[in-house]
GROMACS .gro file of C-alpha atoms in nm:
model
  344
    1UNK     CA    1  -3.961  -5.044   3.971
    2UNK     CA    2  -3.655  -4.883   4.160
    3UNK     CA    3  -3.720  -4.530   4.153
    4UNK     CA    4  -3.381  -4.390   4.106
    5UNK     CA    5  -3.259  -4.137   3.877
    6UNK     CA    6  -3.048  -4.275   3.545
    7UNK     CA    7  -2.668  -4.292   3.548
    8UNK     CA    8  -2.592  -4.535   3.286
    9UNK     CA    9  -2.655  -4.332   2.984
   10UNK     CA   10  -2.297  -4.230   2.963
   11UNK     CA   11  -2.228  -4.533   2.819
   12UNK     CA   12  -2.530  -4.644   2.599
   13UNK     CA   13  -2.822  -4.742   2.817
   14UNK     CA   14  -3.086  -4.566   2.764
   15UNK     CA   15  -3.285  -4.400   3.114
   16UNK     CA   16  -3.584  -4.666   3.024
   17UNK     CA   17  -3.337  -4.955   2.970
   18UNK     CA   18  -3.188  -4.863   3.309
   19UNK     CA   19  -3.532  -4.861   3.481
   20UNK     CA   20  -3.563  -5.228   3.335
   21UNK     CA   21  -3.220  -5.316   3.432
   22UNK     CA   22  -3.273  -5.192   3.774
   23UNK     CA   23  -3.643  -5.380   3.769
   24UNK     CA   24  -3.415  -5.684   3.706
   25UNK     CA   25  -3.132  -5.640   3.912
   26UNK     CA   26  -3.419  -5.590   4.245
   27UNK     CA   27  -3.633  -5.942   4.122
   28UNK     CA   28  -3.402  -6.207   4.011
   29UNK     CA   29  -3.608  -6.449   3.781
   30UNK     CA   30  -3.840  -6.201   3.687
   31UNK     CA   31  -4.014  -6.250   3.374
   32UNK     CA   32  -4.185  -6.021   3.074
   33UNK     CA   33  -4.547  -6.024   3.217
   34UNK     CA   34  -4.419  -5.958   3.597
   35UNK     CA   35  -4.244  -5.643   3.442
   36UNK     CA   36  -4.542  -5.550   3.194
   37UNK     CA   37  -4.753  -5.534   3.558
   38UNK     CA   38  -4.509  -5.325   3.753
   39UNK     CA   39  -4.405  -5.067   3.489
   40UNK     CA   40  -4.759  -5.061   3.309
   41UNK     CA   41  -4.524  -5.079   2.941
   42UNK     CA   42  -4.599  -5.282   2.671
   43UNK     CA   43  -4.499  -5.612   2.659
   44UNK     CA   44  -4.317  -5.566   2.330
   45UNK     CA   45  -4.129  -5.247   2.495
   46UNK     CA   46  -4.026  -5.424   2.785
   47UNK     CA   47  -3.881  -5.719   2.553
   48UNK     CA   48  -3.704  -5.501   2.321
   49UNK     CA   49  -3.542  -5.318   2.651
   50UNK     CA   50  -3.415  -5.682   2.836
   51UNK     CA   51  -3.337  -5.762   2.438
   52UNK     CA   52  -3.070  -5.435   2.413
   53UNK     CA   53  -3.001  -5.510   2.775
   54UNK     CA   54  -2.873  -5.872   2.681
   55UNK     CA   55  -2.683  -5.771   2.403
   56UNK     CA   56  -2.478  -5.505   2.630
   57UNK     CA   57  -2.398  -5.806   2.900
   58UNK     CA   58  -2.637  -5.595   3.123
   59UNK     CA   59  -2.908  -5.863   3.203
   60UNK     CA   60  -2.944  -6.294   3.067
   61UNK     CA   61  -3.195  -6.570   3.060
   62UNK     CA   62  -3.053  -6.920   3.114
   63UNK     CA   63  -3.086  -7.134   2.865
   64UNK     CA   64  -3.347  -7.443   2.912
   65UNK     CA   65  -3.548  -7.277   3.182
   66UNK     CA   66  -3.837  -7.069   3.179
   67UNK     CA   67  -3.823  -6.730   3.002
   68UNK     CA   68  -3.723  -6.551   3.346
   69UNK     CA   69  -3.455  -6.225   3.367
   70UNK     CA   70  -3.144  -6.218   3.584
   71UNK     CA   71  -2.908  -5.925   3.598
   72UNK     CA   72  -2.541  -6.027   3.588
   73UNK     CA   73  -2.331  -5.853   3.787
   74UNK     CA   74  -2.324  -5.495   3.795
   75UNK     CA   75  -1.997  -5.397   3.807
   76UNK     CA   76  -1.851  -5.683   3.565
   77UNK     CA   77  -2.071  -5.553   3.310
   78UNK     CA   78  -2.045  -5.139   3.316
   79UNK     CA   79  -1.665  -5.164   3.362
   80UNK     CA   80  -1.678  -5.357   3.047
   81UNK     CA   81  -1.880  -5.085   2.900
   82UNK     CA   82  -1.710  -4.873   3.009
   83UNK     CA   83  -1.375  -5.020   2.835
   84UNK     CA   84  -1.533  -5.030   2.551
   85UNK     CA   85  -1.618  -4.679   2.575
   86UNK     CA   86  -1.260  -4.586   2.628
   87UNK     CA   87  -1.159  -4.752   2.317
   88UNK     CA   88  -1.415  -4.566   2.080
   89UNK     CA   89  -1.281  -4.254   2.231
   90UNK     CA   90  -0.917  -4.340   2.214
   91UNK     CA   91  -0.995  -4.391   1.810
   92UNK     CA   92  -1.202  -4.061   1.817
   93UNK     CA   93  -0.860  -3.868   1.936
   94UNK     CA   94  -0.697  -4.013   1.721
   95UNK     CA   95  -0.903  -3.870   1.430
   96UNK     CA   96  -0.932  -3.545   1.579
   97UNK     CA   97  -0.563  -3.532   1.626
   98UNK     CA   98  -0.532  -3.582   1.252
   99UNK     CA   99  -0.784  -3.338   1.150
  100UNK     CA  100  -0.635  -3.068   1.386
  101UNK     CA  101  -0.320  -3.120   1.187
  102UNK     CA  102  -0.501  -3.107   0.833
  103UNK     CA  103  -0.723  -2.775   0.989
  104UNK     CA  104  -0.396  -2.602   1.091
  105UNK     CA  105  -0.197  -2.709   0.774
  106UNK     CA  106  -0.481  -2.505   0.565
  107UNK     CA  107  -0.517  -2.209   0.820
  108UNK     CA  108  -0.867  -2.054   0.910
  109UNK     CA  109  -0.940  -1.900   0.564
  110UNK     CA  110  -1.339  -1.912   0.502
  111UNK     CA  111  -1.216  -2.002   0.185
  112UNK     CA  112  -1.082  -2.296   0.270
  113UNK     CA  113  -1.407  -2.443   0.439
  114UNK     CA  114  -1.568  -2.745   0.365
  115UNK     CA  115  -1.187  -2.900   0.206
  116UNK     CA  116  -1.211  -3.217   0.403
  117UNK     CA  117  -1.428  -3.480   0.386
  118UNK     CA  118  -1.412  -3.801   0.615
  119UNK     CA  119  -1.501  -4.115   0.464
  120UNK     CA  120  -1.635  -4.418   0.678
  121UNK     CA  121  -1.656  -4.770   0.539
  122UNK     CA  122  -1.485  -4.953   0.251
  123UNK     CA  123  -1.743  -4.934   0.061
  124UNK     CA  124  -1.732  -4.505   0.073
  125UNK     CA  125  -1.373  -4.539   0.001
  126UNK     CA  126  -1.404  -4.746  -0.278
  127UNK     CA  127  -1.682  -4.522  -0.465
  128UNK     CA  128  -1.436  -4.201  -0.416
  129UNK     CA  129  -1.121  -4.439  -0.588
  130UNK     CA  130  -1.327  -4.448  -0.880
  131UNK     CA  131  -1.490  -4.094  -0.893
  132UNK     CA  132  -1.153  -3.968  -0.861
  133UNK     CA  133  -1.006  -4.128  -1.155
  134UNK     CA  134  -1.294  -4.057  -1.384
  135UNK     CA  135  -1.280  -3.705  -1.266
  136UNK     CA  136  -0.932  -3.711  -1.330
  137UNK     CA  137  -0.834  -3.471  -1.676
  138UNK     CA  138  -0.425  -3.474  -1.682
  139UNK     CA  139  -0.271  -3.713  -1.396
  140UNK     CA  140  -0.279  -3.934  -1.082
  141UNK     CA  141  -0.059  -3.995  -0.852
  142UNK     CA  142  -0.016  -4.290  -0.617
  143UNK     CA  143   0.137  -4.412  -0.291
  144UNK     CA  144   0.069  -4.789  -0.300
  145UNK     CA  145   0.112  -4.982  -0.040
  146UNK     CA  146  -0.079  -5.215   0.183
  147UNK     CA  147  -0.323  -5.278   0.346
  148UNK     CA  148  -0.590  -5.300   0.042
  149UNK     CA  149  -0.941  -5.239   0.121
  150UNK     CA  150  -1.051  -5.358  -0.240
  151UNK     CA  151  -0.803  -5.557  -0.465
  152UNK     CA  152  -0.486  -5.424  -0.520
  153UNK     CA  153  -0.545  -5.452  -0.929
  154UNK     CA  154  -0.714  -5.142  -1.089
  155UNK     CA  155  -0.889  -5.193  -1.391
  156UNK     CA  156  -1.051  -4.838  -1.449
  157UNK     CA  157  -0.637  -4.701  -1.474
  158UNK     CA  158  -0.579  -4.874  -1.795
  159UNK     CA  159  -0.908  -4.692  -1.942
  160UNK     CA  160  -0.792  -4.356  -1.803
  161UNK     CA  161  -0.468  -4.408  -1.940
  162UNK     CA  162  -0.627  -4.487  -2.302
  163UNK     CA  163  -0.785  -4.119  -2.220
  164UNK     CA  164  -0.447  -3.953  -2.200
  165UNK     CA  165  -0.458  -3.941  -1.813
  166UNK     CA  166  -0.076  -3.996  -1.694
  167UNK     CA  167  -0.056  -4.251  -1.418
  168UNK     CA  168   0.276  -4.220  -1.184
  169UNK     CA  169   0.266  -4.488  -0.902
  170UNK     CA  170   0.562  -4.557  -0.611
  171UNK     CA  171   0.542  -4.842  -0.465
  172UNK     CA  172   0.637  -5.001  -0.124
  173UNK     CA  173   0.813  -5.286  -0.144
  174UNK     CA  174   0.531  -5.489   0.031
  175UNK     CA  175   0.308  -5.433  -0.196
  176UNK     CA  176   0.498  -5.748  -0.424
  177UNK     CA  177   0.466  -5.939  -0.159
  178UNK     CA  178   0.149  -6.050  -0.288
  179UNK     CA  179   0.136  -6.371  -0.559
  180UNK     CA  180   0.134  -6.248  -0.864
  181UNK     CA  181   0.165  -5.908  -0.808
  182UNK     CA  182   0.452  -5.823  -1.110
  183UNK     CA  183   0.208  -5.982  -1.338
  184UNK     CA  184  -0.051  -5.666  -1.217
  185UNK     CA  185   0.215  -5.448  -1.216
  186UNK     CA  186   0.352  -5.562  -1.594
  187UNK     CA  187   0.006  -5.477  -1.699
  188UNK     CA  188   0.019  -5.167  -1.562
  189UNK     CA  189   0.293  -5.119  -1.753
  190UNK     CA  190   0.234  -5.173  -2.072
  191UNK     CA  191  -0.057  -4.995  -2.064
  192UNK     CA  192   0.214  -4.658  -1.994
  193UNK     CA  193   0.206  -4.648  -1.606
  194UNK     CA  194   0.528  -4.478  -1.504
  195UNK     CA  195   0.610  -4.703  -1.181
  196UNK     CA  196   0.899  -4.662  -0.901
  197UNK     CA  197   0.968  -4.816  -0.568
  198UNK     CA  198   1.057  -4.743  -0.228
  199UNK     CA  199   1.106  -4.840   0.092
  200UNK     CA  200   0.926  -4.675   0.379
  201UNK     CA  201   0.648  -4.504   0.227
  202UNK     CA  202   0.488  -4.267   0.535
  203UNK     CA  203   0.101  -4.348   0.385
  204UNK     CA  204  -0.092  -4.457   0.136
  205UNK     CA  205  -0.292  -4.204  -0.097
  206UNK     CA  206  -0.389  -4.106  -0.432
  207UNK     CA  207  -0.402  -3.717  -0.559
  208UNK     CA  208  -0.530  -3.634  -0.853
  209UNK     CA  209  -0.479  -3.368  -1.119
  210UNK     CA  210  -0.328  -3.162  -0.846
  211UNK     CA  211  -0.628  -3.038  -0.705
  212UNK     CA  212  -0.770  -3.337  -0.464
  213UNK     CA  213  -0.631  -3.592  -0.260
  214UNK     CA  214  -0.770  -3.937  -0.104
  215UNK     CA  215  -0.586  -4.089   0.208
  216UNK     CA  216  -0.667  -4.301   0.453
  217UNK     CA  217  -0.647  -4.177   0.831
  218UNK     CA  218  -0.477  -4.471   0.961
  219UNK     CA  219  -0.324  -4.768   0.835
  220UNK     CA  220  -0.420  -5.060   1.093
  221UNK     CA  221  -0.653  -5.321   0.870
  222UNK     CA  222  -0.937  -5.308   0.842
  223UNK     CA  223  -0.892  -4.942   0.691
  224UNK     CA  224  -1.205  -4.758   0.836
  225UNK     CA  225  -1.160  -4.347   0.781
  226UNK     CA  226  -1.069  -4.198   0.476
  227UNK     CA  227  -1.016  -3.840   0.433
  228UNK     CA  228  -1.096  -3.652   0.088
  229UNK     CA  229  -0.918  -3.336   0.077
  230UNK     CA  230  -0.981  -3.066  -0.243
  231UNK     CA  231  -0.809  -2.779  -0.341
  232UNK     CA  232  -0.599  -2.649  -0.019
  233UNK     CA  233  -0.241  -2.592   0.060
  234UNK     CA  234  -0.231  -2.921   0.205
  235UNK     CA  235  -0.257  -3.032  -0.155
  236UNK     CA  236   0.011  -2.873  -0.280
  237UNK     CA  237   0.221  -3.023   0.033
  238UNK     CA  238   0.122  -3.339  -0.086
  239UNK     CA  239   0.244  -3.330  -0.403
  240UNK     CA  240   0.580  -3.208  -0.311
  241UNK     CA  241   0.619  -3.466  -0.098
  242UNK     CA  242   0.509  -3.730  -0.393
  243UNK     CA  243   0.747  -3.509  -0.629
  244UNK     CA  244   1.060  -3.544  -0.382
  245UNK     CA  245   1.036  -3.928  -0.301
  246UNK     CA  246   0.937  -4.001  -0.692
  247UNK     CA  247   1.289  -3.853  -0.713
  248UNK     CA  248   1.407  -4.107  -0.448
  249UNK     CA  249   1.258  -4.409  -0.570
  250UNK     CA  250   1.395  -4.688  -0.814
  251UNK     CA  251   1.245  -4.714  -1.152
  252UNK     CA  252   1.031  -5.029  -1.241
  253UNK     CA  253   1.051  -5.186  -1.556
  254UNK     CA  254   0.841  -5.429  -1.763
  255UNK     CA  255   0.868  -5.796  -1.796
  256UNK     CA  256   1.098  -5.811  -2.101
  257UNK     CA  257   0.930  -5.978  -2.460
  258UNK     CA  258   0.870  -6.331  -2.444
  259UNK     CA  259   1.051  -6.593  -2.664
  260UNK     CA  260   0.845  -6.494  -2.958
  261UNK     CA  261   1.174  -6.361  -3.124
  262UNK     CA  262   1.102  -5.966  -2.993
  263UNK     CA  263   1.401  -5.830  -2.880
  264UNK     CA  264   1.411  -5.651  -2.530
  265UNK     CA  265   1.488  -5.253  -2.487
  266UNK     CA  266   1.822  -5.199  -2.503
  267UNK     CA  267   1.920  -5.529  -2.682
  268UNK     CA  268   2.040  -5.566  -3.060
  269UNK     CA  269   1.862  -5.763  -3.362
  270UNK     CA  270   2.007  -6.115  -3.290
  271UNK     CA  271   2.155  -6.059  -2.992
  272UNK     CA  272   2.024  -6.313  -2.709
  273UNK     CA  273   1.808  -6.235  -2.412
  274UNK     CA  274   2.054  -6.115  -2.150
  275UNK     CA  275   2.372  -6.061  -2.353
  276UNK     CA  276   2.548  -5.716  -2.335
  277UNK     CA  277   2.806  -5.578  -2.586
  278UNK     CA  278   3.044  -5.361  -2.391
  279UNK     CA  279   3.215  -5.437  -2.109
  280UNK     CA  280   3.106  -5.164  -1.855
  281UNK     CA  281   2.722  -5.312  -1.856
  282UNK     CA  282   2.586  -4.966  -1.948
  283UNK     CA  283   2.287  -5.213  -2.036
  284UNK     CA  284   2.117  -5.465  -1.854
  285UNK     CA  285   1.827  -5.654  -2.010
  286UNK     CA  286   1.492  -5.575  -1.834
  287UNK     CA  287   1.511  -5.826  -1.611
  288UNK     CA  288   1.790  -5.785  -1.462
  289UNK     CA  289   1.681  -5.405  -1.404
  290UNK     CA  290   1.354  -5.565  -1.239
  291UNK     CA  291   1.586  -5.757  -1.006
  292UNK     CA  292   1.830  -5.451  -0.916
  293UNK     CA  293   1.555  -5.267  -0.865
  294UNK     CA  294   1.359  -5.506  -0.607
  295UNK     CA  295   1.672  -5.563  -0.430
  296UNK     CA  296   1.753  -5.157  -0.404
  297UNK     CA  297   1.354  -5.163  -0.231
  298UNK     CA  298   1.485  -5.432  -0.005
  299UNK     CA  299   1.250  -5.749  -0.122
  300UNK     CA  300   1.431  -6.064   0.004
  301UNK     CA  301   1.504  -6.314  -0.215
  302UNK     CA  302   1.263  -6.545  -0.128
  303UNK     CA  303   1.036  -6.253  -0.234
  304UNK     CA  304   1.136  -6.164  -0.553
  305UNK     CA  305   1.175  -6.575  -0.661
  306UNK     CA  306   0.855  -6.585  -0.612
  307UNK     CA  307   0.724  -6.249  -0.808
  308UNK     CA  308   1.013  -6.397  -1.063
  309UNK     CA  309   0.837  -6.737  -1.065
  310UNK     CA  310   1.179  -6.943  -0.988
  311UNK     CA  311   1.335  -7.078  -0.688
  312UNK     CA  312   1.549  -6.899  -0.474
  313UNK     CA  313   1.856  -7.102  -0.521
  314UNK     CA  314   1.842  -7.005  -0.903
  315UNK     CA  315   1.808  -6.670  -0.789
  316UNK     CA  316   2.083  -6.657  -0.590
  317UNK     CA  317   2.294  -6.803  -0.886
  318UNK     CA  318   2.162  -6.464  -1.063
  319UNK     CA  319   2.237  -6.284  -0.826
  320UNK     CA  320   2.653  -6.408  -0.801
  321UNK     CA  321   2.634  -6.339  -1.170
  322UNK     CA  322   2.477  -6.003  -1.149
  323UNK     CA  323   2.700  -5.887  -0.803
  324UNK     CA  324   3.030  -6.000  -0.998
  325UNK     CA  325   2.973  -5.812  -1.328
  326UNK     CA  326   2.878  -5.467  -1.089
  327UNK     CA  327   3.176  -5.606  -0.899
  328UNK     CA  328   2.979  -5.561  -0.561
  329UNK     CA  329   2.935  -5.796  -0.287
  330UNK     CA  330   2.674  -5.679  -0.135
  331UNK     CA  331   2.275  -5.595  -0.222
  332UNK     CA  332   2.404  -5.221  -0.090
  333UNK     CA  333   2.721  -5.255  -0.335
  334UNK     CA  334   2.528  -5.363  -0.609
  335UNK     CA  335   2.249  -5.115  -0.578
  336UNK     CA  336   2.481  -4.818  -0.548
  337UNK     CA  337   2.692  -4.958  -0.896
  338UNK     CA  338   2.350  -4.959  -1.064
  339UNK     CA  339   2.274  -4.679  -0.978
  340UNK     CA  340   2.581  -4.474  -1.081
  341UNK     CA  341   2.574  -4.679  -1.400
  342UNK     CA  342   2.253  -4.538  -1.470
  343UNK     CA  343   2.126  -4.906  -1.483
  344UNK     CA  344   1.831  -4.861  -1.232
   0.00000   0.00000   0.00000
């Protein structure tokens, strides 16, 4: 073998592999027994090198021919190492950038050591959502917004909220983008989830009771890095920042009662689905308030016809109806009468 000190373990290859590559790279055509009599290895550790060898581009064997080595060429295949290298590390700065920020936000107390955990996988994130909630004694609160590493449904919150655990979600709008996804969030609902939206939420996250918070450390799918963070100031930032857009956000309301006869919030004994008894529309049925509200998150209205399960030229007709009785003429009209109204 080439008798040459190992470079190549900057990016992976082992100082044996190298030897083998370089073996390789000196015999083209070489096979497994020529190498077992140069190096004096094993035959099984001299396949298991050219196999790790082949799977880094470093060495092939062509197919239909006899089981003889080639090297491919050197410099093709460590510069694509060495990209590849360059991308694990640009992620790795990335992470350390956010962690710097987290380790400054809490200080250098010894107290404070051991708040953050990172998470890798989905399957690590998913085990902390639902420790979290079953830890969880008075509340959790939510940033929800995509992209979902599990399903976007929750069935442990409607448990939790049987428990007495207050659930207070805001959503970004593109979270309805999905089919079906008023349906989820009627559920949630009428189980007593207190739900808002609005546009432009920073990240997602949940924080419970306070005290802990679970966030992912970037938002490109697929979600890989989760951060757990317990009991530190950041915490308490965290919350303020939920408590400030909560203020921001529009309310969400439930689907209103079915025909069944039920009449919905707001409406009188008798009194048909939709109609309002004073002129000024201090009261909008709740599905009109589910409308306003979608349109103040900025859904389109292809969007919300499709949570709404009608077409969008009915919608539109709604909407005429709706913008002339807030006499608006515009989504940012209408929103802004709604909202002084009290309606939304």
């Amino acid at each position: 073998m080439l008798d040459e000190g190992p470079t190549l373990e900057v990016v992976g290859i082992s100082a044996f592999d190298e030897r083998v590559y370089r073996a390789v790279l000196a015999s083209p055509g070489i096979t497994v027994q020529e190498l077992v009599m140069r190096s004096g290895e094993s035959p099984r550790r001299i396949q298991s090198s050219l196999s790790r060898l082949r799977v880094k581009g470093m060495v092939s064997r062509p197919w239909g021919q006899a089981p003889r080595w080639t090297a491919t060429n050197p410099g093709t295949a460590i510069r694509s190492l060495v990209r590849g290298l360059q991308g694990e590390l640009e992620r790795l700065t990335d992470t350390a950038d956010t962690l710097e920020a987290a380790f400054r936000s809490v200080g250098q107390d010894p107290e404070e050591a051991g708040q953050f955990e990172v998470l890798a996988g989905a399957e690590e994130l998913s085990r902390w959502f639902v420790r979290l909630q079953q830890e969880a004694r008075d509340e959790v609160l939510t940033f929800d917004r995509p992209p979902y590493v599990v399903d976007h449904r929750n069935p442990l919150e409607r448990e939790r909220l049987r428990d007495g655990v207050r659930y207070r979600t805001i959503y970004a709008p593109e979270a309805f983008q999905q089919l079906g996804a008023l349906d989820v969030l009627d559920d949630a609902l009428a189980a007593g989830e207190e739900a808002k939206v609005l546009p432009g939420l920073p990240f997602k996250m949940m924080l419970v009771d306070r005290r802990m918070a679970l966030m992912p450390l970037h938002l490109d799918p697929p979600i890989s890095r989760t951060v757990v963070i317990r009991g530190s100031t950041m915490v308490v930032a965290l919350v303020e920042l939920f408590e400030r857009l909560w203020q921001e956000a529009v309310p969400m309301y439930p689907r209103p009662a079915d025909h069944d006869g039920a009449s919905s919030p707001g409406e009188a004994p008798g009194e048909a689905p939709g109609e309002r008894e004073d002129s000024e529309w201090t009261d909008l049925c709740l599905e009109d308030r589910r409308i306003l509200a979608l349109l103040s998150a900025g859904l389109k209205d292809d969007a919300i016809a499709r949570q709404l399960g009608t077409s969008p030229r009915s919608l539109r007709r709604r909407l005429r109806h709706l913008f002339d009785e807030l006499n608006a003429e515009t989504r940012f009209q209408a929103g802004a009468q709604a909202t002084r109204r009290g309606l939304v």
